[in-house]
């Protein structure tokens, strides 16, 4: 009975791996025009990166050390068309540099 269980688990594992490999196609990386980064500092995690203006009004990604101090800024919920944080882009750390990952 141990052999049957071993074969069943192996078949299940193989099926899961094949299903995962076949079900995942290549991810497109062209999400439109991504804003150019303003900082050349090294980042280690996404929280090391921010936009170049407070309240989601930034238009370019930058390192938090080069970004604005938004501690005493009051936001008014404006959302410019080319802003980073209005649902079009996320500021992330990619390949040790702050970049914007944007969708069309």
mmCIF file of C-alpha atoms in Angstrom:
data_model
loop_
_atom_site.group_PDB
_atom_site.id
_atom_site.type_symbol
_atom_site.label_atom_id
_atom_site.label_comp_id
_atom_site.label_asym_id
_atom_site.label_seq_id
_atom_site.Cartn_x
_atom_site.Cartn_y
_atom_site.Cartn_z
ATOM 1 C CA UNK A 1 0.000 0.000 0.000
ATOM 2 C CA UNK A 2 2.956 2.333 0.574
ATOM 3 C CA UNK A 3 3.946 2.060 -3.087
ATOM 4 C CA UNK A 4 0.448 3.103 -4.250
ATOM 5 C CA UNK A 5 0.500 6.142 -1.980
ATOM 6 C CA UNK A 6 3.990 7.069 -3.217
ATOM 7 C CA UNK A 7 2.918 6.824 -6.859
ATOM 8 C CA UNK A 8 -0.230 8.873 -6.185
ATOM 9 C CA UNK A 9 1.711 11.646 -4.459
ATOM 10 C CA UNK A 10 4.286 11.690 -7.257
ATOM 11 C CA UNK A 11 1.554 11.930 -9.890
ATOM 12 C CA UNK A 12 -0.115 14.735 -7.950
ATOM 13 C CA UNK A 13 3.149 16.670 -7.624
ATOM 14 C CA UNK A 14 3.967 16.182 -11.315
ATOM 15 C CA UNK A 15 0.469 17.307 -12.326
ATOM 16 C CA UNK A 16 0.725 20.423 -10.159
ATOM 17 C CA UNK A 17 4.108 21.370 -11.645
ATOM 18 C CA UNK A 18 2.966 20.797 -15.211
ATOM 19 C CA UNK A 19 -0.294 22.676 -14.622
ATOM 20 C CA UNK A 20 1.597 25.623 -13.168
ATOM 21 C CA UNK A 21 4.119 25.684 -16.028
ATOM 22 C CA UNK A 22 1.508 25.428 -18.780
ATOM 23 C CA UNK A 23 -0.920 27.867 -17.159
ATOM 24 C CA UNK A 24 1.607 30.691 -16.848
ATOM 25 C CA UNK A 25 2.473 32.408 -20.070
ATOM 26 C CA UNK A 26 5.087 35.111 -20.426
ATOM 27 C CA UNK A 27 4.250 38.388 -18.762
ATOM 28 C CA UNK A 28 4.437 41.419 -21.015
ATOM 29 C CA UNK A 29 6.738 44.157 -19.765
ATOM 30 C CA UNK A 30 5.586 46.979 -22.030
ATOM 31 C CA UNK A 31 3.115 48.906 -19.904
ATOM 32 C CA UNK A 32 3.334 52.164 -21.836
ATOM 33 C CA UNK A 33 5.646 55.054 -21.154
ATOM 34 C CA UNK A 34 7.228 54.613 -17.740
ATOM 35 C CA UNK A 35 8.532 57.813 -16.132
ATOM 36 C CA UNK A 36 12.310 57.980 -15.879
ATOM 37 C CA UNK A 37 13.797 57.690 -12.390
ATOM 38 C CA UNK A 38 15.290 60.836 -10.900
ATOM 39 C CA UNK A 39 17.637 59.156 -8.428
ATOM 40 C CA UNK A 40 20.522 56.807 -9.002
ATOM 41 C CA UNK A 41 20.726 55.671 -5.355
ATOM 42 C CA UNK A 42 20.571 51.965 -4.557
ATOM 43 C CA UNK A 43 17.290 50.674 -3.118
ATOM 44 C CA UNK A 44 16.787 47.393 -1.302
ATOM 45 C CA UNK A 45 12.992 47.283 -0.968
ATOM 46 C CA UNK A 46 9.958 49.094 -2.358
ATOM 47 C CA UNK A 47 9.699 51.320 0.721
ATOM 48 C CA UNK A 48 13.061 52.864 -0.239
ATOM 49 C CA UNK A 49 11.307 54.482 -3.211
ATOM 50 C CA UNK A 50 8.726 57.248 -3.582
ATOM 51 C CA UNK A 51 7.410 59.807 -6.043
ATOM 52 C CA UNK A 52 9.074 63.189 -6.519
ATOM 53 C CA UNK A 53 6.111 65.075 -4.996
ATOM 54 C CA UNK A 54 3.724 64.571 -2.059
ATOM 55 C CA UNK A 55 0.083 63.432 -2.126
ATOM 56 C CA UNK A 56 0.436 61.231 -5.191
ATOM 57 C CA UNK A 57 1.275 64.248 -7.355
ATOM 58 C CA UNK A 58 4.745 62.956 -8.280
ATOM 59 C CA UNK A 59 5.554 62.403 -11.909
ATOM 60 C CA UNK A 60 8.857 60.495 -11.524
ATOM 61 C CA UNK A 61 10.120 57.816 -9.126
ATOM 62 C CA UNK A 62 13.002 58.666 -6.813
ATOM 63 C CA UNK A 63 14.750 57.338 -3.715
ATOM 64 C CA UNK A 64 13.211 58.431 -0.399
ATOM 65 C CA UNK A 65 16.476 60.189 0.511
ATOM 66 C CA UNK A 66 16.091 62.381 -2.586
ATOM 67 C CA UNK A 67 12.306 62.705 -2.365
ATOM 68 C CA UNK A 68 10.227 65.377 -0.657
ATOM 69 C CA UNK A 69 9.518 65.539 3.070
ATOM 70 C CA UNK A 70 5.749 65.112 3.221
ATOM 71 C CA UNK A 71 5.424 65.084 7.009
ATOM 72 C CA UNK A 72 3.484 68.371 7.331
ATOM 73 C CA UNK A 73 1.793 68.377 3.925
ATOM 74 C CA UNK A 74 -1.992 68.329 3.712
ATOM 75 C CA UNK A 75 -3.337 66.565 0.620
ATOM 76 C CA UNK A 76 -6.460 67.699 -1.266
ATOM 77 C CA UNK A 77 -7.109 64.484 -3.264
ATOM 78 C CA UNK A 78 -6.150 65.963 -6.629
ATOM 79 C CA UNK A 79 -5.052 63.409 -9.168
ATOM 80 C CA UNK A 80 -3.198 64.680 -12.243
ATOM 81 C CA UNK A 81 -3.319 62.559 -15.382
ATOM 82 C CA UNK A 82 0.449 62.037 -15.420
ATOM 83 C CA UNK A 83 0.752 61.384 -11.667
ATOM 84 C CA UNK A 84 2.338 58.191 -10.392
ATOM 85 C CA UNK A 85 -0.054 57.214 -7.631
ATOM 86 C CA UNK A 86 -3.409 57.747 -9.312
ATOM 87 C CA UNK A 87 -3.756 54.095 -10.161
ATOM 88 C CA UNK A 88 -1.550 54.101 -13.241
ATOM 89 C CA UNK A 89 1.860 53.412 -11.669
ATOM 90 C CA UNK A 90 3.467 51.881 -8.624
ATOM 91 C CA UNK A 91 6.869 53.076 -7.444
ATOM 92 C CA UNK A 92 8.978 49.977 -6.822
ATOM 93 C CA UNK A 93 12.564 48.881 -6.261
ATOM 94 C CA UNK A 94 13.669 46.899 -9.319
ATOM 95 C CA UNK A 95 17.236 45.775 -9.928
ATOM 96 C CA UNK A 96 18.373 47.954 -6.983
ATOM 97 C CA UNK A 97 16.973 51.149 -8.542
ATOM 98 C CA UNK A 98 13.694 53.010 -7.953
ATOM 99 C CA UNK A 99 11.433 52.694 -10.961
ATOM 100 C CA UNK A 100 7.776 53.073 -11.850
ATOM 101 C CA UNK A 101 5.787 50.036 -12.918
ATOM 102 C CA UNK A 102 2.979 51.498 -15.014
ATOM 103 C CA UNK A 103 0.022 50.160 -16.912
ATOM 104 C CA UNK A 104 -1.110 51.562 -20.244
#
